[in-house]
mmCIF file of N, CA and C in Angstrom:
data_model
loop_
_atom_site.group_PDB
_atom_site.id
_atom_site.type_symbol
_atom_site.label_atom_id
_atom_site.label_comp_id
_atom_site.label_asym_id
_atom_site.label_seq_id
_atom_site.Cartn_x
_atom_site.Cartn_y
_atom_site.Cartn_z
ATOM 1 N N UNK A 12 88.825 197.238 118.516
ATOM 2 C CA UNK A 12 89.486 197.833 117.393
ATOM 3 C C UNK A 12 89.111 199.298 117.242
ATOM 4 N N UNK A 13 89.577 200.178 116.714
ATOM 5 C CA UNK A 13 89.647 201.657 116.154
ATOM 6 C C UNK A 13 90.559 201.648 114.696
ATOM 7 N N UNK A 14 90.099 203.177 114.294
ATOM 8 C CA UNK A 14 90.795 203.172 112.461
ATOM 9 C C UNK A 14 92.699 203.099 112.838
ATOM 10 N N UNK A 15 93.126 203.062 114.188
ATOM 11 C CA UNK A 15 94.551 202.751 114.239
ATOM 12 C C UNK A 15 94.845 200.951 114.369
ATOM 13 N N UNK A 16 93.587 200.508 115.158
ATOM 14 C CA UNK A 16 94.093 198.860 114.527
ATOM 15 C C UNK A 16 92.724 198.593 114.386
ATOM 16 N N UNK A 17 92.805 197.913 113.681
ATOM 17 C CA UNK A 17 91.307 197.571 113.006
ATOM 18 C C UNK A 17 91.458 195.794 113.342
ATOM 19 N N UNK A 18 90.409 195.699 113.724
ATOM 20 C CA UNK A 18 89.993 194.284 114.074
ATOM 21 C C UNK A 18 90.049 192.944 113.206
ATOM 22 N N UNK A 19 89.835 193.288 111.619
ATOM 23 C CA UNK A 19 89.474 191.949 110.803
ATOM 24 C C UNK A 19 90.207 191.952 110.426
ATOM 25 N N UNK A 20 90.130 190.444 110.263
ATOM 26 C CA UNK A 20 91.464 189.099 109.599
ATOM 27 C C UNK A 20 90.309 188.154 108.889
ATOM 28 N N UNK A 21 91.061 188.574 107.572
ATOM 29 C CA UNK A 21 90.235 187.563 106.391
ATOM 30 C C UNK A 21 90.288 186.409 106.926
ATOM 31 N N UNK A 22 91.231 185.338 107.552
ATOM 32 C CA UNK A 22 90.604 184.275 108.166
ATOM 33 C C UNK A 22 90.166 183.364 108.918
ATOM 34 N N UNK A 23 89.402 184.485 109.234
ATOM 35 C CA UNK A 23 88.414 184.416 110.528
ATOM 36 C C UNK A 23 86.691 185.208 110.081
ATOM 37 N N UNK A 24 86.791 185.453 109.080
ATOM 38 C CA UNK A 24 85.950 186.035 107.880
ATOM 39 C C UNK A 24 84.571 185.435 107.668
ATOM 40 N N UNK A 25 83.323 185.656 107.913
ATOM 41 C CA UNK A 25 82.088 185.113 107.115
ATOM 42 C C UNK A 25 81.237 185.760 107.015
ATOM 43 N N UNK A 26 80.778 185.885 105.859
ATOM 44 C CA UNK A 26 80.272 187.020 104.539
ATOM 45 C C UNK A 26 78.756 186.550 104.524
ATOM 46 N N UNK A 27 77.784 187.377 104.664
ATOM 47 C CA UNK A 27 76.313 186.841 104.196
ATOM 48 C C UNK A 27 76.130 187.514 102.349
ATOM 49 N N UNK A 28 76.018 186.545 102.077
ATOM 50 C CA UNK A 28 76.056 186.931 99.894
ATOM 51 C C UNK A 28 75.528 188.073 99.874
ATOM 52 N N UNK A 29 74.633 188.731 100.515
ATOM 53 C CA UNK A 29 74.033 190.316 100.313
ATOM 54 C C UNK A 29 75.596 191.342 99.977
ATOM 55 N N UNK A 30 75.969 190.921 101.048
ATOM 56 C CA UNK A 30 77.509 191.991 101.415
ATOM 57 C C UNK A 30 78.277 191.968 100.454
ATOM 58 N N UNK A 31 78.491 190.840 99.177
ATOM 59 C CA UNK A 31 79.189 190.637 98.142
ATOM 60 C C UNK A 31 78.793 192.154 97.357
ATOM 61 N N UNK A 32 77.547 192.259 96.923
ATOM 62 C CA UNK A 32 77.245 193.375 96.130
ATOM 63 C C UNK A 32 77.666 195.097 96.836
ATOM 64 N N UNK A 33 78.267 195.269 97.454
ATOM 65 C CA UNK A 33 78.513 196.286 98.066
ATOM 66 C C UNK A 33 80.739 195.852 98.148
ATOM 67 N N UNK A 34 80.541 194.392 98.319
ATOM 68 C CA UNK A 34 82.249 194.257 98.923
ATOM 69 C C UNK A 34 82.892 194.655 97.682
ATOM 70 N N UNK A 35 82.490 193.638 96.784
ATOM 71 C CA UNK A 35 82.543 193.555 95.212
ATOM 72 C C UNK A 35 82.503 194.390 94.090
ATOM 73 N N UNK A 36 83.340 194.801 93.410
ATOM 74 C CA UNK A 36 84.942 194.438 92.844
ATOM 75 C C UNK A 36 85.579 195.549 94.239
ATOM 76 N N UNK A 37 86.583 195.343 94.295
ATOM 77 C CA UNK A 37 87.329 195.672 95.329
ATOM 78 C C UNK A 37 88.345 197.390 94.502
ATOM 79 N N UNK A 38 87.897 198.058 95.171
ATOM 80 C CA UNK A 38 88.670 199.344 94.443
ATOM 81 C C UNK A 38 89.903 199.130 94.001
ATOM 82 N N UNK A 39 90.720 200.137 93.361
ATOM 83 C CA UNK A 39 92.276 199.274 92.424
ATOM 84 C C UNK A 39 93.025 199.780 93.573
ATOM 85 N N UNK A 40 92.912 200.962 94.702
ATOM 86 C CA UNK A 40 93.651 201.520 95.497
ATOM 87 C C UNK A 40 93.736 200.695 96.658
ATOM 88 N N UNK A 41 92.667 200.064 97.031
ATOM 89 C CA UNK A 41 92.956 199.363 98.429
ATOM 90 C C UNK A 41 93.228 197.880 98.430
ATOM 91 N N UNK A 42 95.035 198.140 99.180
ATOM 92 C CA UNK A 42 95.552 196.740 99.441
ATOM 93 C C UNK A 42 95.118 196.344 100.528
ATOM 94 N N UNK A 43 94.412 196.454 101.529
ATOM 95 C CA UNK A 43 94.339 195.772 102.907
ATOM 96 C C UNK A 43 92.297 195.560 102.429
ATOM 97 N N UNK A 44 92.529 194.202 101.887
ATOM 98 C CA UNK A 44 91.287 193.459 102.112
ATOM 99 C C UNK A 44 90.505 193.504 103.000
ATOM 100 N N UNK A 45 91.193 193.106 104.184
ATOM 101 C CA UNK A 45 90.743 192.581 105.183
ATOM 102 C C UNK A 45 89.974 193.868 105.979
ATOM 103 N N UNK A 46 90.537 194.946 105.523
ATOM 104 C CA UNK A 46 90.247 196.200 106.203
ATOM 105 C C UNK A 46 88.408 196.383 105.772
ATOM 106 N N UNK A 47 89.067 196.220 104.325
ATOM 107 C CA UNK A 47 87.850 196.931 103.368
ATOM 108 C C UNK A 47 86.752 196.437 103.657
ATOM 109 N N UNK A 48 86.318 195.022 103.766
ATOM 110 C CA UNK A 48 85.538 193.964 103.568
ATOM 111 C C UNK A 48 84.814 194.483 105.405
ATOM 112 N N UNK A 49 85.764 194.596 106.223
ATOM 113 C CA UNK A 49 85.381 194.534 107.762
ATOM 114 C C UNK A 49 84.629 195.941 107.477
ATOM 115 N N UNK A 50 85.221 197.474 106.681
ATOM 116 C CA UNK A 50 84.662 198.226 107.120
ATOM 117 C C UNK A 50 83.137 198.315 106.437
ATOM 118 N N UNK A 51 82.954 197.846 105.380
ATOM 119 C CA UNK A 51 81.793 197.636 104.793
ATOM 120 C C UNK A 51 80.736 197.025 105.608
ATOM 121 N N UNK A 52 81.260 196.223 105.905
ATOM 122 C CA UNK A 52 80.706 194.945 107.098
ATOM 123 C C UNK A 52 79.964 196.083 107.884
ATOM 124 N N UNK A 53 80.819 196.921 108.618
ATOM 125 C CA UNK A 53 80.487 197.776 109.970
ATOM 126 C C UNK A 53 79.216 198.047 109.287
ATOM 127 N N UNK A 54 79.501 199.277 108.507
ATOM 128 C CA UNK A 54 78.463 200.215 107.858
ATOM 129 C C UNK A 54 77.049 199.778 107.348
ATOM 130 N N UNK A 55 77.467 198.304 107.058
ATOM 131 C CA UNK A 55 75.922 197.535 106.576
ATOM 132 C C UNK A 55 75.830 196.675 107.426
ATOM 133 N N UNK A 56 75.311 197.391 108.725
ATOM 134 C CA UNK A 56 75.512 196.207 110.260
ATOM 135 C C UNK A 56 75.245 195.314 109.815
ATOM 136 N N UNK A 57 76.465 194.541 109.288
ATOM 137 C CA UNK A 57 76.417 193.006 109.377
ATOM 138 C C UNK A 57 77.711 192.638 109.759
ATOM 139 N N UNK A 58 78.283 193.231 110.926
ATOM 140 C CA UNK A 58 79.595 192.975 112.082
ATOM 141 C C UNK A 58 79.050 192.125 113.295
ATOM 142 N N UNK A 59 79.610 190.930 112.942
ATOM 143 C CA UNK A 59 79.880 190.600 114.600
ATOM 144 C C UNK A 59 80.975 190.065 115.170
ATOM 145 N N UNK A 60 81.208 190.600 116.204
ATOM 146 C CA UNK A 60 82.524 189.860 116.755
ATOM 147 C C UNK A 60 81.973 188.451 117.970
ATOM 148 N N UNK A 61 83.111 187.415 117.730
ATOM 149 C CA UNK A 61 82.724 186.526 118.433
ATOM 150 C C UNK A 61 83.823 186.471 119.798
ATOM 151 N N UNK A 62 83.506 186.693 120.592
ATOM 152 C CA UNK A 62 84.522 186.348 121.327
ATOM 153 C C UNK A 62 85.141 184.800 121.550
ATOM 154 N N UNK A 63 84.883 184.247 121.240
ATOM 155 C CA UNK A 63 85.236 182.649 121.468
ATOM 156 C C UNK A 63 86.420 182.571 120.454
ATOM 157 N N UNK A 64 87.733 181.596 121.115
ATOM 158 C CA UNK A 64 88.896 181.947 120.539
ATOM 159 C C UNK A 64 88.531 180.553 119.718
ATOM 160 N N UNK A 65 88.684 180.957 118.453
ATOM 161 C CA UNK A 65 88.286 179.904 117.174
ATOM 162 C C UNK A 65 89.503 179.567 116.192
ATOM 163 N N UNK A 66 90.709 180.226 116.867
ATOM 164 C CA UNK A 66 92.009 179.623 115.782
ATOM 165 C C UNK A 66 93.321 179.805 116.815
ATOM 166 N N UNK A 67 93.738 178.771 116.264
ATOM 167 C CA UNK A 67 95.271 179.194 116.949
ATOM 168 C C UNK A 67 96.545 180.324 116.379
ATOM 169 N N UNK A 68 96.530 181.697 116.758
ATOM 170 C CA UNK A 68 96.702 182.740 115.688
ATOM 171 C C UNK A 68 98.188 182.459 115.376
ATOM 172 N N UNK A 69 99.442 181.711 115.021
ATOM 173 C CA UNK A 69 100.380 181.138 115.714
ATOM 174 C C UNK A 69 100.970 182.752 114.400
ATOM 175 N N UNK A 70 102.054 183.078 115.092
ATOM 176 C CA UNK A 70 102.687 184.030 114.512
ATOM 177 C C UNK A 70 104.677 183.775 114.395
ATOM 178 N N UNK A 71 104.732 183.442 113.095
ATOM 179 C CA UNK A 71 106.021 183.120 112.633
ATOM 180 C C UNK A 71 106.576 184.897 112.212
ATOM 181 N N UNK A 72 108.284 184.539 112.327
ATOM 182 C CA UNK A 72 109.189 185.425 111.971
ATOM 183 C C UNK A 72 108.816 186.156 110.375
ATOM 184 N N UNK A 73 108.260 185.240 109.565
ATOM 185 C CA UNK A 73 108.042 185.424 108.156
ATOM 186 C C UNK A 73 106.629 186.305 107.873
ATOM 187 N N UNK A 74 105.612 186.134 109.377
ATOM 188 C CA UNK A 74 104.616 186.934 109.049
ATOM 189 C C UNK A 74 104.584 188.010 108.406
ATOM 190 N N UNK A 75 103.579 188.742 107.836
ATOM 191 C CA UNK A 75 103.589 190.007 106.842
ATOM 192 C C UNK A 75 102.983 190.512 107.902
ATOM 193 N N UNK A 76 101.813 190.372 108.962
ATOM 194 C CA UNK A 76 101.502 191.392 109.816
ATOM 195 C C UNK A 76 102.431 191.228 111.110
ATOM 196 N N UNK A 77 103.546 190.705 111.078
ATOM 197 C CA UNK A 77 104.137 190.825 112.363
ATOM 198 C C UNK A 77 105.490 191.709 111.817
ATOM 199 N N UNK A 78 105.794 191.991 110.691
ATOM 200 C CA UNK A 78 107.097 192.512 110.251
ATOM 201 C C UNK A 78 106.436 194.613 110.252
ATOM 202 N N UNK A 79 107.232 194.802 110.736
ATOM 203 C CA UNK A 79 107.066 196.578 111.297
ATOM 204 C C UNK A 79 106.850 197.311 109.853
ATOM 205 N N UNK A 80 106.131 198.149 109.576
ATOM 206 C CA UNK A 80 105.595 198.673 108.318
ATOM 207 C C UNK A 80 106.323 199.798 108.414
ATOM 208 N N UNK A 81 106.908 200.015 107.151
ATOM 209 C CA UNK A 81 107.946 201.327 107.215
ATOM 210 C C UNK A 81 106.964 202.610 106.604
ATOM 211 N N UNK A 82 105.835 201.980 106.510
ATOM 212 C CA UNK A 82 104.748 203.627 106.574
ATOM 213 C C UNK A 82 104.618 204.567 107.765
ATOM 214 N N UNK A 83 104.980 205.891 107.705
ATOM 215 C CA UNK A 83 104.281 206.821 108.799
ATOM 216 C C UNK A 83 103.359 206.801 109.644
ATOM 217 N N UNK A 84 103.125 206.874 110.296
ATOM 218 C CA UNK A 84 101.906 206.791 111.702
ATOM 219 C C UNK A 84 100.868 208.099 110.770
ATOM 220 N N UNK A 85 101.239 208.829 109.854
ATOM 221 C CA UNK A 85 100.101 209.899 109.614
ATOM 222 C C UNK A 85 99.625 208.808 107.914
ATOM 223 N N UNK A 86 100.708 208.441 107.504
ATOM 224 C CA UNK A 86 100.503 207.738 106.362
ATOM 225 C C UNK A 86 99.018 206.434 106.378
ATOM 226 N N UNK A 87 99.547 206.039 107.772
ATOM 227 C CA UNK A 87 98.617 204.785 107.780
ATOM 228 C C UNK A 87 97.178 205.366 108.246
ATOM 229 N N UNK A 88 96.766 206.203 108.814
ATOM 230 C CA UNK A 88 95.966 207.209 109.147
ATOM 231 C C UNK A 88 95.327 207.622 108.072
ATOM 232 N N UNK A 89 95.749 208.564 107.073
ATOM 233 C CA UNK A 89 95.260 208.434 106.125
ATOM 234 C C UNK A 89 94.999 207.465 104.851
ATOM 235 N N UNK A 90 95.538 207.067 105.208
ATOM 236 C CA UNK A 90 94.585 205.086 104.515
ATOM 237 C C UNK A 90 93.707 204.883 104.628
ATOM 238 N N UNK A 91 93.756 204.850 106.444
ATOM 239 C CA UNK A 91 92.575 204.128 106.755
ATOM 240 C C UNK A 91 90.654 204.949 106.384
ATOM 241 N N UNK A 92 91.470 206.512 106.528
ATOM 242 C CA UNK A 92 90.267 207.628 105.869
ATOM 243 C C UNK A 92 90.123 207.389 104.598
ATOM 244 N N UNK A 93 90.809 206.799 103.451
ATOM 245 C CA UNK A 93 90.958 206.262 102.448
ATOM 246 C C UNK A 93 89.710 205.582 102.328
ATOM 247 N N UNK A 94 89.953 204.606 103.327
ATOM 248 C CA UNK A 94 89.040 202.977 102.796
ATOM 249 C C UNK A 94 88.134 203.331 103.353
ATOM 250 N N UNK A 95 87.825 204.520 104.747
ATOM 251 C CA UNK A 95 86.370 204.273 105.396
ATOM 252 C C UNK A 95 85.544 205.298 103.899
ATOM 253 N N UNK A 96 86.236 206.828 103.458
ATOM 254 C CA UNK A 96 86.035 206.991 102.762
ATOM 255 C C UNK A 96 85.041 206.390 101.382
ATOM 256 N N UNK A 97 85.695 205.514 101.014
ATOM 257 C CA UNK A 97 85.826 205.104 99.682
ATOM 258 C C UNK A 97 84.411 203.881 100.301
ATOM 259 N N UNK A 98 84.433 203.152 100.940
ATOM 260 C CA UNK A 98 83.599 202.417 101.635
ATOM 261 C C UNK A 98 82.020 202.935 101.850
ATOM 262 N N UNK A 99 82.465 203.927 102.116
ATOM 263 C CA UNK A 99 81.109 205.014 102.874
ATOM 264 C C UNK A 99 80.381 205.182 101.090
ATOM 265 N N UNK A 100 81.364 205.674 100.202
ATOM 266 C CA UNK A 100 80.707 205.932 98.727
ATOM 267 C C UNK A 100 79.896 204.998 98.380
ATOM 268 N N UNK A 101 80.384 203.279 99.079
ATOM 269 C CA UNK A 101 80.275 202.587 98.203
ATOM 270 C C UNK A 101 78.713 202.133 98.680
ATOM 271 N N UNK A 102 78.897 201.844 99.798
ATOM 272 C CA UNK A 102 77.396 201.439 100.814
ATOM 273 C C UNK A 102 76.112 202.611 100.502
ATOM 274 N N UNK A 103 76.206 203.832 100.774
ATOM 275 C CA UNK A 103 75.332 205.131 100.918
ATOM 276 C C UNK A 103 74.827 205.484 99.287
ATOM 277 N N UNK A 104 76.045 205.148 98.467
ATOM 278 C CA UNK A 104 75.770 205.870 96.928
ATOM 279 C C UNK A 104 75.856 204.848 95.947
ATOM 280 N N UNK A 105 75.022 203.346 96.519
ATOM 281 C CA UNK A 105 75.172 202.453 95.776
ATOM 282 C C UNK A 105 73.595 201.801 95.360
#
């Protein structure tokens, strides 16, 4: 993964309770959970990736991450500086 695709999917997700006090309350600006929670994760090395395939990711027509996002390529970019942003405040100045 990189800040153009970012790796975490809430479910596939597991949280050690420390990380709550840093995840917790979730800013009013950021909709992508899954983002927030992973980048926090990074920053308070408590990331791991498993390689072992642990779900069947099955992807329907109705998906929300399979339907094309009518945001800008600079738009989603600056999001993602958004959440590492806002993340970085939250871990360093907490």
């Amino acid at each position: 993964g990189n800040i153009i695709h970012l790796p975490f999917r809430g479910c596939c997700m597991a949280l050690k309770k420390e990380l709550l006090n840093y995840i917790l309350p979730f800013p009013r600006n950021i909709i992508v959970h899954d983002a927030w929670i992973g980048i926090i994760s990074v920053l308070k090395k408590g990331f791991l990736i498993i390689d072992d395939r642990l779900i069947d990711y099955r992807i329907h027509a109705n998906n929300v991450s399979v339907k094309k996002s009518q945001n800008s390529f600079f738009y989603k970019i600056y999001y993602r500086f958004v959440i590492l942003y806002q993340a970085m405040l939250r871990v360093f100045h907490t």
